[in-house]
Coordinates of C-alpha atoms and ligand atoms in Angstrom, one line a residue:
Y201 CA 5.0 -9.9 -30.9
P202 CA 8.6 -9.8 -31.0
S203 CA 9.7 -7.9 -27.5
D204 CA 10.5 -4.9 -29.6
R205 CA 7.3 -3.8 -30.2
I206 CA 5.8 -4.4 -26.8
R207 CA 5.9 -1.9 -24.4
N208 CA 5.3 -2.3 -20.7
F209 CA 4.4 0.7 -18.4
S210 CA 2.8 2.4 -15.6
I211 CA 0.6 4.9 -14.8
I212 CA 1.8 6.8 -10.4
A213 CA 0.8 9.9 -9.2
H214 CA -1.0 11.6 -6.0
V215 CA -4.3 9.8 -4.8
D216 CA -7.1 11.9 -6.9
H217 CA -4.2 13.3 -9.6
G218 CA -6.5 11.8 -12.6
K219 CA -3.9 7.6 -12.3
S220 CA -7.6 6.2 -12.8
T221 CA -9.2 8.8 -15.9
L222 CA -6.2 7.9 -17.2
A223 CA -6.3 4.7 -17.8
D224 CA -9.5 4.6 -19.2
R225 CA -9.5 7.2 -22.0
L226 CA -6.1 5.0 -23.1
L227 CA -8.3 2.2 -22.8
E228 CA -11.1 4.1 -24.5
L229 CA -8.6 5.4 -27.6
T230 CA -7.5 2.1 -28.5
G231 CA -10.4 0.5 -28.5
T232 CA -9.9 -1.7 -25.8
I233 CA -13.1 -0.7 -23.9
K234 CA -16.3 1.2 -25.5
R235 CA -16.7 5.0 -24.5
G236 CA -19.0 5.5 -21.4
L237 CA -19.9 1.9 -20.1
G238 CA -21.2 3.0 -17.5
Q239 CA -18.4 2.0 -15.2
P240 CA -16.5 5.3 -15.1
Q241 CA -12.7 3.4 -13.7
Y242 CA -13.0 0.4 -15.7
L243 CA -9.5 -1.0 -13.4
D244 CA -10.7 -0.4 -10.2
K245 CA -12.8 -3.7 -10.0
L246 CA -13.1 -4.1 -6.1
Q247 CA -16.6 -2.7 -4.6
V248 CA -14.6 -0.7 -1.8
E249 CA -12.9 0.3 -5.2
R250 CA -15.9 1.8 -6.6
E251 CA -16.8 3.0 -3.2
R252 CA -13.8 4.5 -1.9
G253 CA -12.1 5.8 -5.4
I254 CA -8.9 3.9 -4.7
T255 CA -7.0 1.4 -6.1
V256 CA -6.3 -1.8 -3.6
K257 CA -5.0 -4.2 -5.9
A258 CA -3.1 -4.0 -9.0
Q259 CA -4.9 -4.1 -12.5
T260 CA -2.9 -5.1 -15.5
A261 CA -4.8 -4.3 -19.3
T262 CA -2.8 -5.1 -22.7
M263 CA -3.8 -2.3 -26.1
F264 CA -3.0 -2.3 -29.2
H265 CA -1.7 0.9 -31.4
R266 CA -0.7 1.7 -34.3
H267 CA 2.0 4.1 -34.8
N268 CA 5.0 5.1 -36.9
F269 CA 8.4 6.3 -35.4
G270 CA 9.3 10.3 -36.7
S271 CA 6.8 12.9 -38.0
G272 CA 6.9 13.7 -41.6
V273 CA 7.4 9.8 -42.2
T274 CA 5.3 8.9 -45.8
N275 CA 4.6 5.4 -45.4
T276 CA 1.4 3.5 -48.0
Q277 CA 1.0 0.9 -45.6
D278 CA -0.7 1.1 -41.8
P279 CA 1.6 1.9 -39.3
P280 CA 2.6 -0.9 -37.4
S281 CA 1.1 -1.5 -34.4
F282 CA 3.0 -2.0 -30.7
L283 CA 1.8 -4.3 -27.7
L284 CA 0.6 -2.8 -24.4
N285 CA 0.5 -4.1 -20.9
L286 CA -0.1 -1.2 -18.5
I287 CA 0.5 -2.3 -15.6
D288 CA -2.3 -0.1 -12.7
T289 CA -0.4 0.2 -8.9
P290 CA -2.3 1.0 -6.4
G291 CA -2.5 4.8 -5.6
H292 CA -2.3 4.1 -1.5
V293 CA 0.7 2.5 -0.8
D294 CA -0.5 0.4 1.9
F295 CA -0.3 -1.9 -0.8
S296 CA 3.6 -0.4 -1.8
Y297 CA 5.4 -3.5 -2.6
E298 CA 2.5 -4.4 -5.0
V299 CA 3.2 -1.1 -6.3
S300 CA 6.7 -2.2 -6.5
R301 CA 6.2 -6.0 -7.6
S302 CA 4.5 -3.9 -10.2
L303 CA 7.2 -1.4 -12.0
A304 CA 9.6 -4.1 -11.3
A305 CA 8.1 -5.4 -15.2
C306 CA 7.5 -1.9 -16.4
Q307 CA 10.1 -0.4 -17.8
G308 CA 8.8 2.9 -18.3
A309 CA 5.7 5.2 -15.9
L310 CA 4.0 8.3 -16.8
L311 CA 4.0 10.4 -13.8
V312 CA 0.7 12.3 -12.8
V313 CA 0.2 15.8 -11.8
D314 CA -1.9 17.9 -11.2
A315 CA -1.6 21.1 -12.2
A316 CA -3.5 23.6 -10.0
Q317 CA -1.9 20.8 -6.7
G318 CA 1.4 20.5 -8.5
V319 CA 3.8 18.1 -6.5
Q320 CA 2.8 16.1 -3.6
A321 CA 4.0 13.9 -0.7
Q322 CA 3.1 10.4 -2.8
T323 CA 4.5 12.1 -6.1
V324 CA 8.0 12.3 -4.3
A325 CA 7.2 8.8 -3.0
N326 CA 6.1 7.5 -6.1
F327 CA 9.1 9.3 -8.1
Y328 CA 11.9 7.5 -6.2
L329 CA 10.0 4.6 -6.4
A330 CA 9.8 4.6 -10.3
F331 CA 13.3 6.4 -10.6
E332 CA 15.1 3.6 -8.6
S333 CA 13.6 0.9 -10.7
N334 CA 15.2 2.6 -13.4
L335 CA 12.1 3.6 -15.6
T336 CA 11.7 6.2 -17.7
I337 CA 9.4 9.0 -16.9
I338 CA 6.9 10.3 -18.9
P339 CA 6.0 13.9 -16.1
I340 CA 2.4 14.6 -17.9
I341 CA 0.3 17.1 -16.3
N342 CA -2.9 16.4 -16.5
K343 CA -6.9 19.1 -15.1
I344 CA -5.6 21.1 -17.3
D345 CA -8.8 22.1 -17.8
Q346 CA -9.2 23.5 -14.4
P347 CA -9.5 27.1 -13.8
T348 CA -7.1 26.8 -11.5
A349 CA -4.4 25.4 -13.1
D350 CA -1.2 26.5 -13.4
P351 CA 0.8 24.3 -15.2
D352 CA 4.5 26.5 -15.6
R353 CA 4.4 26.6 -11.6
V354 CA 4.4 22.3 -11.9
L355 CA 6.2 23.1 -14.7
A356 CA 8.7 24.6 -12.6
Q357 CA 8.3 22.2 -9.7
L358 CA 9.3 19.7 -11.9
K359 CA 12.9 20.8 -13.6
S360 CA 13.3 21.3 -9.3
M361 CA 12.5 18.7 -7.3
F362 CA 13.3 15.9 -9.5
D363 CA 16.0 17.7 -12.9
L364 CA 13.1 16.5 -15.2
D365 CA 12.7 18.5 -18.5
P366 CA 9.8 20.8 -18.9
K367 CA 10.2 19.7 -23.3
D368 CA 9.7 16.8 -21.5
A369 CA 6.0 16.8 -20.0
L370 CA 2.8 16.5 -21.9
L371 CA -0.2 18.1 -20.5
T372 CA -3.9 16.7 -20.4
S373 CA -7.2 16.8 -19.4
A374 CA -8.6 12.9 -19.3
K375 CA -11.4 15.2 -18.4
T376 CA -12.1 16.4 -22.0
G377 CA -9.1 14.6 -24.2
Q378 CA -7.5 17.6 -24.8
G379 CA -3.5 16.8 -25.0
L380 CA -4.1 12.3 -25.3
E381 CA -3.6 11.7 -28.5
H382 CA 0.1 13.4 -27.2
V383 CA 0.7 9.8 -24.9
L384 CA 0.7 6.7 -27.0
P385 CA 3.1 7.8 -29.2
A386 CA 5.3 8.9 -25.8
V387 CA 5.1 5.0 -24.1
I388 CA 5.8 4.2 -27.4
E389 CA 8.7 6.5 -29.1
R390 CA 10.8 7.1 -25.7
I391 CA 10.3 4.7 -23.3
P392 CA 12.2 1.4 -24.3
H393 CA 10.6 -2.3 -24.6
P394 CA 11.4 -5.2 -22.1
P395 CA 14.7 -6.5 -22.2
G396 CA 14.1 -9.7 -21.2
K397 CA 15.6 -13.4 -23.7
S398 CA 13.6 -15.0 -26.1
S399 CA 16.1 -17.6 -26.3
A400 CA 16.7 -17.8 -22.7
P401 CA 14.7 -20.4 -20.3
L402 CA 11.7 -18.8 -19.6
R403 CA 11.2 -16.7 -16.5
M404 CA 7.9 -15.2 -15.6
L405 CA 7.1 -13.0 -12.4
L406 CA 4.2 -13.1 -10.2
L407 CA 2.5 -10.0 -10.0
D408 CA -0.9 -10.4 -8.5
S409 CA -3.2 -13.7 -7.9
Y410 CA -6.5 -13.5 -7.1
F411 CA -8.9 -16.2 -6.0
D412 CA -11.7 -16.5 -8.9
E413 CA -15.4 -18.4 -8.7
Y414 CA -15.4 -21.1 -11.7
K415 CA -11.8 -19.8 -12.9
G416 CA -10.2 -20.7 -9.4
V417 CA -6.5 -19.2 -8.5
I418 CA -6.0 -16.9 -11.5
C419 CA -2.1 -15.3 -11.5
H420 CA -1.2 -12.2 -12.9
V421 CA 2.2 -12.3 -14.6
A422 CA 5.3 -10.6 -17.1
V423 CA 7.2 -13.3 -19.3
V424 CA 10.7 -11.7 -18.9
D425 CA 13.0 -14.2 -20.6
G426 CA 11.7 -17.6 -23.1
A427 CA 7.5 -17.9 -23.1
L428 CA 4.9 -19.8 -21.6
H429 CA 2.5 -22.5 -23.6
K430 CA -0.7 -23.9 -22.3
G431 CA -0.2 -26.7 -21.2
D432 CA 3.2 -26.4 -19.8
K433 CA 4.6 -27.2 -16.3
I434 CA 6.1 -24.6 -14.0
S435 CA 7.4 -24.1 -11.2
S436 CA 8.2 -21.7 -8.2
A437 CA 11.1 -20.4 -6.8
A438 CA 9.7 -19.8 -3.6
T439 CA 8.1 -23.2 -2.8
S440 CA 9.4 -25.3 -5.6
Q441 CA 5.6 -26.3 -6.1
T442 CA 5.0 -27.9 -9.5
Y443 CA 1.3 -26.6 -11.9
E444 CA 0.1 -27.3 -14.9
V445 CA -0.5 -24.5 -17.2
F446 CA -4.1 -24.4 -18.0
D447 CA -5.3 -21.6 -19.4
V448 CA -2.6 -18.3 -20.3
G449 CA -3.3 -15.2 -22.2
F450 CA -3.6 -11.7 -21.6
M451 CA -6.7 -8.5 -20.3
N452 CA -8.4 -7.2 -23.2
P453 CA -9.0 -6.0 -20.5
E454 CA -11.4 -9.2 -19.4
F455 CA -9.4 -12.4 -20.2
K456 CA -8.8 -13.7 -23.6
P457 CA -7.1 -17.0 -24.0
T458 CA -3.9 -16.9 -25.9
G459 CA -2.3 -19.6 -25.4
V460 CA 1.3 -18.7 -24.6
L461 CA 3.0 -15.7 -24.0
M462 CA 5.5 -14.6 -25.2
T463 CA 9.5 -12.4 -23.7
G464 CA 8.2 -8.9 -22.7
Q465 CA 4.3 -10.0 -22.8
V466 CA 2.2 -9.5 -19.0
G467 CA -0.5 -11.6 -19.4
Y468 CA -2.0 -14.5 -16.2
I469 CA -2.5 -17.6 -16.2
V470 CA -4.3 -20.8 -14.3
S471 CA -2.3 -23.3 -12.7
G472 CA -3.6 -25.3 -10.4
M473 CA -2.8 -23.7 -7.5
R474 CA -5.3 -24.5 -5.0
S475 CA -4.9 -21.1 -2.7
T476 CA -3.7 -17.8 -3.5
K477 CA -1.3 -18.6 -0.9
E478 CA 0.3 -20.2 -3.3
A479 CA 1.2 -17.3 -4.9
R480 CA 3.3 -15.0 -3.8
V481 CA 3.5 -11.5 -5.4
G482 CA 7.2 -11.3 -6.7
D483 CA 8.1 -14.7 -6.7
T484 CA 10.1 -16.3 -10.0
L485 CA 7.5 -19.1 -11.8
H486 CA 10.3 -21.9 -14.7
H487 CA 9.3 -24.7 -16.3
A488 CA 9.4 -27.8 -14.2
R489 CA 13.3 -29.2 -14.1
S490 CA 14.6 -26.4 -15.8
I491 CA 17.0 -24.2 -13.3
V492 CA 17.1 -20.6 -13.3
E493 CA 19.3 -17.4 -11.4
P494 CA 15.4 -16.6 -9.1
L495 CA 14.0 -12.5 -10.5
P496 CA 16.2 -10.3 -8.1
V497 CA 14.0 -8.3 -5.1
H498 CA 14.1 -4.6 -6.0
Q499 CA 15.4 -2.3 -3.7
A500 CA 13.7 0.4 -4.1
T501 CA 12.6 1.7 -0.9
N502 CA 8.9 1.1 0.2
H503 CA 7.2 3.7 0.9
G504 CA 3.6 4.7 3.5
T505 CA 1.3 6.5 2.4
L506 CA -1.7 8.5 4.9
F507 CA -4.4 10.3 2.9
E508 CA -8.3 10.6 3.3
D509 CA -10.5 8.8 1.9
F510 CA -14.6 10.6 2.0
S511 CA -15.0 9.9 4.9
G512 CA -13.1 11.7 6.6
T513 CA -11.5 8.5 8.2
M514 CA -7.9 8.7 7.6
Y515 CA -5.2 5.6 6.7
S516 CA -1.4 4.8 6.9
L517 CA 0.5 3.0 5.3
H518 CA 3.0 0.7 4.9
L519 CA 6.3 0.0 5.3
F520 CA 9.1 -2.7 3.4
A521 CA 12.5 -1.5 3.6
R522 CA 14.7 -3.6 5.7
T523 CA 18.2 -2.1 6.8
P524 CA 20.3 -4.1 8.5
D525 CA 19.9 -3.0 12.1
F526 CA 16.2 -3.6 11.3
V527 CA 17.0 -7.1 10.4
H528 CA 19.5 -7.5 13.6
F529 CA 16.6 -6.7 15.6
L530 CA 13.9 -8.7 13.8
S531 CA 15.8 -11.4 13.1
S532 CA 14.7 -14.0 15.6
F533 CA 11.0 -13.7 14.4
E534 CA 11.5 -12.5 10.8
V535 CA 14.8 -14.7 9.8
A536 CA 12.3 -17.1 7.7
S537 CA 10.9 -14.1 5.3
V538 CA 14.3 -13.1 5.4
M539 CA 16.0 -16.5 3.7
A540 CA 12.5 -15.6 1.3
D541 CA 13.8 -12.4 0.4
S542 CA 16.6 -14.6 -1.3
V543 CA 14.2 -16.2 -4.1
G544 CA 12.8 -13.2 -5.0
F545 CA 9.6 -11.1 -3.3
R546 CA 8.7 -11.0 0.5
P547 CA 6.3 -11.2 2.2
A548 CA 3.8 -9.2 3.6
K549 CA 5.0 -6.8 6.9
H550 CA 2.8 -6.7 9.1
M551 CA 2.4 -3.5 11.5
V552 CA -0.4 -2.0 12.8
F553 CA -2.6 -5.2 14.6
S554 CA -5.9 -4.2 15.8
G555 CA -8.4 -7.3 17.5
L556 CA -11.8 -8.3 15.6
Y557 CA -14.6 -9.5 17.2
P558 CA -17.6 -10.1 16.4
A559 CA -20.8 -8.0 17.6
D560 CA -22.2 -11.0 19.1
G561 CA -20.0 -13.2 21.2
S562 CA -22.2 -16.3 19.8
D563 CA -21.2 -14.8 15.6
F564 CA -17.5 -16.3 16.2
E565 CA -18.2 -19.4 13.3
A566 CA -19.4 -17.1 11.2
L567 CA -17.2 -14.8 11.3
N568 CA -14.6 -17.8 11.2
H569 CA -15.8 -18.8 8.1
A570 CA -15.6 -14.9 7.3
I571 CA -12.3 -14.4 7.2
E572 CA -11.1 -17.1 5.5
R573 CA -12.5 -17.0 2.6
L574 CA -11.7 -13.8 2.5
T575 CA -7.9 -14.2 3.3
C576 CA -8.1 -16.7 0.2
N577 CA -8.3 -13.4 -1.7
D578 CA -6.1 -11.4 0.6
A579 CA -3.3 -13.1 2.2
S580 CA -1.3 -10.2 3.4
V581 CA -3.6 -10.2 6.1
S582 CA -1.8 -12.4 9.2
I583 CA -4.6 -13.4 11.0
T584 CA -3.7 -15.6 15.0
K585 CA -7.3 -16.7 17.5
E586 CA -6.7 -14.6 20.6
S587 CA -9.9 -14.6 23.4
S588 CA -10.3 -11.1 25.3
T589 CA -12.6 -11.7 28.7
A590 CA -14.1 -8.7 28.0
L591 CA -15.0 -9.0 23.8
G592 CA -14.6 -13.3 24.2
L593 CA -12.6 -15.2 20.8
G594 CA -11.9 -14.1 18.3
F595 CA -8.5 -12.7 15.6
R596 CA -5.8 -10.4 16.1
C597 CA -4.9 -9.5 12.3
G598 CA -1.7 -8.0 11.3
F599 CA -2.2 -5.4 8.4
L600 CA 0.5 -3.4 6.0
G601 CA -0.9 -0.6 7.6
L602 CA -4.6 1.2 8.5
L603 CA -5.9 1.4 4.3
H604 CA -5.3 -2.0 4.6
M605 CA -7.0 -2.6 7.8
D606 CA -9.4 -0.8 7.0
V607 CA -10.0 -2.1 3.9
F608 CA -10.7 -6.0 4.6
H609 CA -13.4 -3.9 8.1
Q610 CA -15.2 -2.8 5.0
R611 CA -14.7 -6.6 2.9
L612 CA -15.3 -8.3 5.7
E613 CA -18.2 -6.2 6.2
Q614 CA -19.8 -6.0 2.7
E615 CA -18.6 -8.7 1.1
Y616 CA -19.7 -11.0 3.8
G617 CA -22.1 -9.8 5.8
A618 CA -19.9 -9.5 9.5
C619 CA -20.2 -7.5 12.0
I620 CA -17.2 -6.3 14.0
I621 CA -16.0 -5.0 17.0
S622 CA -12.0 -4.4 16.4
T623 CA -9.6 -2.7 19.1
T624 CA -7.7 0.3 18.6
P625 CA -4.4 -0.4 16.2
T626 CA -1.4 -0.7 16.9
V627 CA 2.7 -1.0 16.3
P628 CA 5.0 -4.2 17.2
Y629 CA 7.1 -2.9 19.9
I630 CA 9.8 -5.4 20.8
F631 CA 10.7 -5.4 24.8
E632 CA 13.7 -7.2 26.0
Y633 CA 13.7 -9.0 29.3
S634 CA 16.0 -9.0 32.3
D635 CA 16.6 -12.5 31.2
G636 CA 17.7 -11.5 27.8
S637 CA 14.6 -12.2 26.3
K638 CA 13.4 -10.6 23.3
V639 CA 9.7 -10.5 22.6
Q640 CA 7.8 -8.3 20.1
V641 CA 4.4 -7.5 21.3
Q642 CA 1.3 -7.7 18.9
N643 CA -1.3 -7.0 21.8
P644 CA -0.8 -4.6 24.5
A645 CA -2.6 -7.2 26.3
T646 CA 0.0 -9.9 25.8
L647 CA 2.5 -7.8 27.8
S648 CA 3.7 -9.2 31.0
S649 CA 3.6 -7.4 34.2
N650 CA 5.4 -10.1 35.3
P651 CA 7.6 -8.4 38.2
G652 CA 10.0 -11.9 38.1
K653 CA 10.8 -10.6 34.3
R654 CA 11.6 -7.1 34.1
I655 CA 11.5 -5.5 31.0
T656 CA 15.2 -3.3 30.4
K657 CA 14.7 -2.0 27.8
C658 CA 12.1 -0.9 24.5
W659 CA 12.3 -0.6 21.0
E660 CA 9.3 0.7 18.9
P661 CA 9.2 1.2 14.8
T662 CA 9.7 4.0 12.7
V663 CA 8.9 6.7 10.1
T664 CA 10.4 9.1 7.7
A665 CA 7.7 11.4 7.0
T666 CA 7.7 13.4 3.6
I667 CA 5.3 16.9 3.8
I668 CA 4.7 19.3 1.5
I669 CA 2.4 22.2 3.0
P670 CA 1.3 26.0 1.9
S671 CA 4.3 28.1 3.6
E672 CA 1.7 29.9 6.1
Y673 CA 1.2 26.3 7.9
V674 CA 4.4 25.7 8.6
G675 CA 4.6 26.5 12.1
A676 CA 1.4 24.4 12.7
V677 CA 3.3 21.0 11.3
I678 CA 6.3 21.9 13.7
T679 CA 4.2 21.7 16.8
L680 CA 1.7 19.4 15.4
C681 CA 6.1 17.2 15.2
S682 CA 7.0 18.3 18.3
E683 CA 4.0 17.1 20.3
R684 CA 4.4 13.8 18.2
R685 CA 7.8 12.2 19.8
G686 CA 8.7 14.6 15.6
E687 CA 12.6 15.1 15.3
Q688 CA 12.6 17.0 12.1
L689 CA 15.1 16.2 9.5
E690 CA 14.7 18.2 6.8
Y691 CA 13.1 21.8 5.4
S692 CA 13.3 23.9 2.3
Y693 CA 10.1 24.8 -0.2
I694 CA 10.1 23.7 -3.6
D695 CA 8.7 27.2 -4.7
S696 CA 8.1 30.9 -3.6
Q697 CA 4.7 29.2 -1.6
R698 CA 5.7 25.2 -0.6
A699 CA 6.8 24.1 1.8
F700 CA 8.5 20.6 1.8
M701 CA 9.7 19.1 5.4
K702 CA 11.3 16.0 6.4
Y703 CA 10.2 14.6 9.9
R704 CA 11.6 11.2 12.1
L705 CA 8.5 9.8 13.9
P706 CA 6.6 6.8 15.7
L707 CA 5.1 5.2 13.6
R708 CA 2.8 4.9 16.6
E709 CA 2.6 8.3 17.1
I710 CA 0.8 8.4 13.3
V711 CA -1.1 5.5 13.4
V712 CA -4.1 7.0 15.5
D713 CA -5.1 10.2 14.5
F714 CA -2.0 12.3 13.2
Y715 CA -3.0 12.5 9.0
N716 CA -6.9 14.0 10.8
E717 CA -5.1 16.1 12.4
L718 CA -2.2 17.6 10.2
K719 CA -5.1 17.9 7.4
S720 CA -7.2 20.4 10.1
I721 CA -5.0 22.2 11.3
T722 CA -3.8 22.7 7.7
S723 CA -7.0 23.5 6.3
G724 CA -6.9 20.7 4.0
Y725 CA -3.6 21.8 2.3
A726 CA -1.1 19.1 3.7
S727 CA 0.1 16.3 1.7
F728 CA 1.8 13.5 3.4
D729 CA 3.9 10.1 2.7
Y730 CA 6.2 8.0 5.0
E731 CA 8.5 5.4 4.7
D732 CA 10.1 3.3 6.8
A733 CA 12.6 4.1 9.7
D734 CA 14.7 1.6 11.7
Y735 CA 13.6 1.0 15.5
Q736 CA 14.4 3.3 18.0
V737 CA 15.2 2.7 22.3
S738 CA 11.9 3.9 23.8
D739 CA 10.7 5.0 27.5
L740 CA 7.3 2.6 26.9
V741 CA 4.8 1.1 29.2
K742 CA 1.3 -0.7 29.4
L743 CA -1.3 1.3 30.8
D744 CA -4.5 -0.5 32.1
I745 CA -7.0 0.4 31.9
L746 CA -9.5 -0.9 34.5
L747 CA -13.1 -1.2 35.9
N748 CA -13.8 -1.6 39.4
G749 CA -10.0 -2.9 39.9
Q750 CA -10.3 -5.2 37.1
P751 CA -7.8 -4.7 34.3
V752 CA -10.3 -5.0 30.7
D753 CA -7.5 -6.4 28.8
A754 CA -9.3 -4.8 24.8
M755 CA -8.3 -1.5 26.3
A756 CA -4.4 -1.8 27.4
T757 CA -2.1 0.5 25.2
I758 CA 1.5 1.0 24.9
V759 CA 2.6 4.6 24.9
H760 CA 5.7 6.6 26.4
N761 CA 6.1 6.9 29.7
L762 CA 5.6 10.7 29.4
K763 CA 2.2 10.5 27.4
A764 CA 1.2 8.4 29.7
Q765 CA -0.4 10.5 32.7
R766 CA -2.4 12.8 29.4
V767 CA -3.6 9.3 27.4
G768 CA -4.8 8.3 30.3
R769 CA -6.7 11.2 31.8
E770 CA -7.8 11.3 28.4
L771 CA -9.8 7.2 28.5
V772 CA -11.2 7.3 31.6
E773 CA -13.0 10.6 31.2
K774 CA -14.3 9.5 28.1
L775 CA -15.4 6.0 29.4
K776 CA -17.0 7.7 32.2
K777 CA -19.2 9.8 29.4
F778 CA -19.7 6.8 27.4
I779 CA -20.5 3.4 30.7
D780 CA -24.2 4.0 30.8
R781 CA -25.6 5.4 34.0
Q782 CA -25.5 2.8 37.1
M783 CA -27.4 2.4 40.3
F784 CA -23.7 1.3 42.2
E785 CA -20.6 2.8 41.9
I786 CA -18.3 1.6 39.0
T787 CA -14.6 3.3 39.1
I788 CA -13.0 3.5 36.1
Q789 CA -9.0 4.2 36.4
A790 CA -5.7 4.3 34.3
A791 CA -3.0 2.8 35.5
I792 CA 0.2 1.6 34.9
G793 CA 1.8 -1.6 37.4
A794 CA -0.1 -0.9 40.6
K795 CA 0.2 3.0 39.8
V796 CA -3.2 4.6 39.5
L797 CA -2.2 7.8 36.9
A798 CA -6.2 9.0 37.1
R799 CA -9.4 7.5 38.7
E800 CA -12.8 8.8 37.7
T801 CA -16.0 7.4 39.3
Ligands
GTP1162 P1 -6.7 6.6 -6.8 O1 -7.5 6.1 -7.8 O2 -7.9 6.6 -5.4 O3 -5.1 7.0 -6.8 O4 -7.1 8.6 -7.7 P2 -6.5 8.5 -9.5 O5 -5.1 9.1 -9.5 O6 -6.5 7.4 -10.2 O7 -7.7 9.4 -9.0 P3 -9.2 9.7 -10.6 O8 -8.6 8.8 -11.6 O9 -9.9 8.2 -9.3 O10 -9.7 10.4 -10.4 C1 -10.0 11.6 -9.3 C2 -11.3 13.0 -10.0 O11 -10.2 13.9 -10.8 C3 -11.7 12.1 -10.4 O12 -13.5 13.2 -9.4 C4 -11.7 13.0 -12.5 O13 -13.1 12.4 -12.5 C5 -11.5 13.9 -11.9 N1 -9.9 14.1 -12.6 C6 -9.7 13.1 -13.5 N2 -8.7 13.9 -14.4 C7 -10.0 14.6 -14.8 C8 -8.8 16.4 -15.3 O14 -8.0 15.7 -16.3 N3 -9.9 17.8 -14.9 C9 -10.4 17.5 -14.3 N4 -11.5 18.5 -14.4 N5 -11.1 16.7 -13.3 C10 -10.4 15.4 -13.6

């Protein structure tokens, strides 16, 4: 296919607005998959994705569709066939880096909005990601079969918030099939073809990678310029490693070897990579011995999102945008990653940390093995060994966000049978000592209370949160955000019934229980999304929990000074209920250094 007959697009939506269902319908409509394969959502492949109904790893699928431009054209021949690459993006933006990389390979996006729920927080985030990536946006009002659907209201919201013309929107039901016949013609007619040059030296964008038991490391790539053939030798711009391409083709939706990928195509390659750690999302691959400019890193802001899964747990998401200030603060920790930006990919930035320990101390080796195998497929988790007097030998793990952490835990348990204890999640704080040195603290227990080295200043990461709620809940949400040390940045209405608010909040305040609380005070109607903001100076203290005078390292936390008293009291009261009765007295104390804030016996 010449590139003018190729279209690369993705589907973006707020959680549950019907993205995966729509993708399935398009695959069925083009005959790529058969109706009712028994697997309700074809593109979501991991078990955890099926169970939670979320997309974690981006998948791609290629389909073919015949189409004649313009109506009324009488054509005796078959209409020309187009090659359409649907690049699935994770809906939850723990994986926002994957989203922005996926979007970098697209020229257009279908923005799916639920006809009853209307614009939600992630719709806003996704719209701006696509808009900043200069994509052609096709608005799709989905679920019009629902009795509460109100497409006109949603069209008005899209117009007032994003200036999207109601005439450009398509009304669909991915459930009944209504309106779906207009989707692919709109993709072909409105979305530009990929702009690359077929005569230029090969440049491919690495979109995703995973480890397959039989084939080894499989990379999904978008060919930006030039062409790739089986047997070619390729190099990575990030690592300078060279590989031979053993197999190349596209996903239709299973592997379809073609021996070649041309300009504008999206497909898979199998080369001699030993681990997915060598395949860095966002990297540029080129022919060995040819010198090319690496593909640019998109400057799109990266968003984090909180959402609720079926079990009602709340998760947070992740952030990537890096402001100059932030680089300044982190320069000593992240020089390598900032340098890495210059070759077109950005390594994972870990925003949530927790300790992982085997539930039974003797299982350490088994857990170690399970973690090694799982990180083969998820190179974005950082792992270091740590030990705790309370819990024994274990690991300190860094995650992109709370959802990412939870998915990792669940996969460890489900796929590797590991039984684990994890400590309360914490965020990366920065502390400055009287001798001028700065440290990033990922484990509160390691924050030194050495009197010779006084803490002189501390910083904590913050986020800019977007909250959309029915107007009657505005008061309750304002109260919640101010309790969580939030600062209101914006407050407006998207229509007569819905308020839109922006807050700056400390990340720490939202990773623990914010979304649950937000949902409960708004009867489930709030939608929430956040993006990275700067670090801010903060008054932080280390709160120790002591049992019979001995600090329990696994329970140490870092809290804001003003909240220490309350958090300490709550913790000791909870512990009193949890610790079994003994024949002797046990004192439970919360303390900052030598100062005891709360005590129970
Ligand atoms: P994530 O993968 O979690 O981001 O969700 P999603 O946006 O892919 O949503 P999904 O396709 O999983 O759909 C969510 C729910 O809405 C499912 O129960 C679908 O069956 C249902 N659904 C999807 N499209 C329609 C529709 O047009 N009408 C109705 N009534 N329900 C729909």
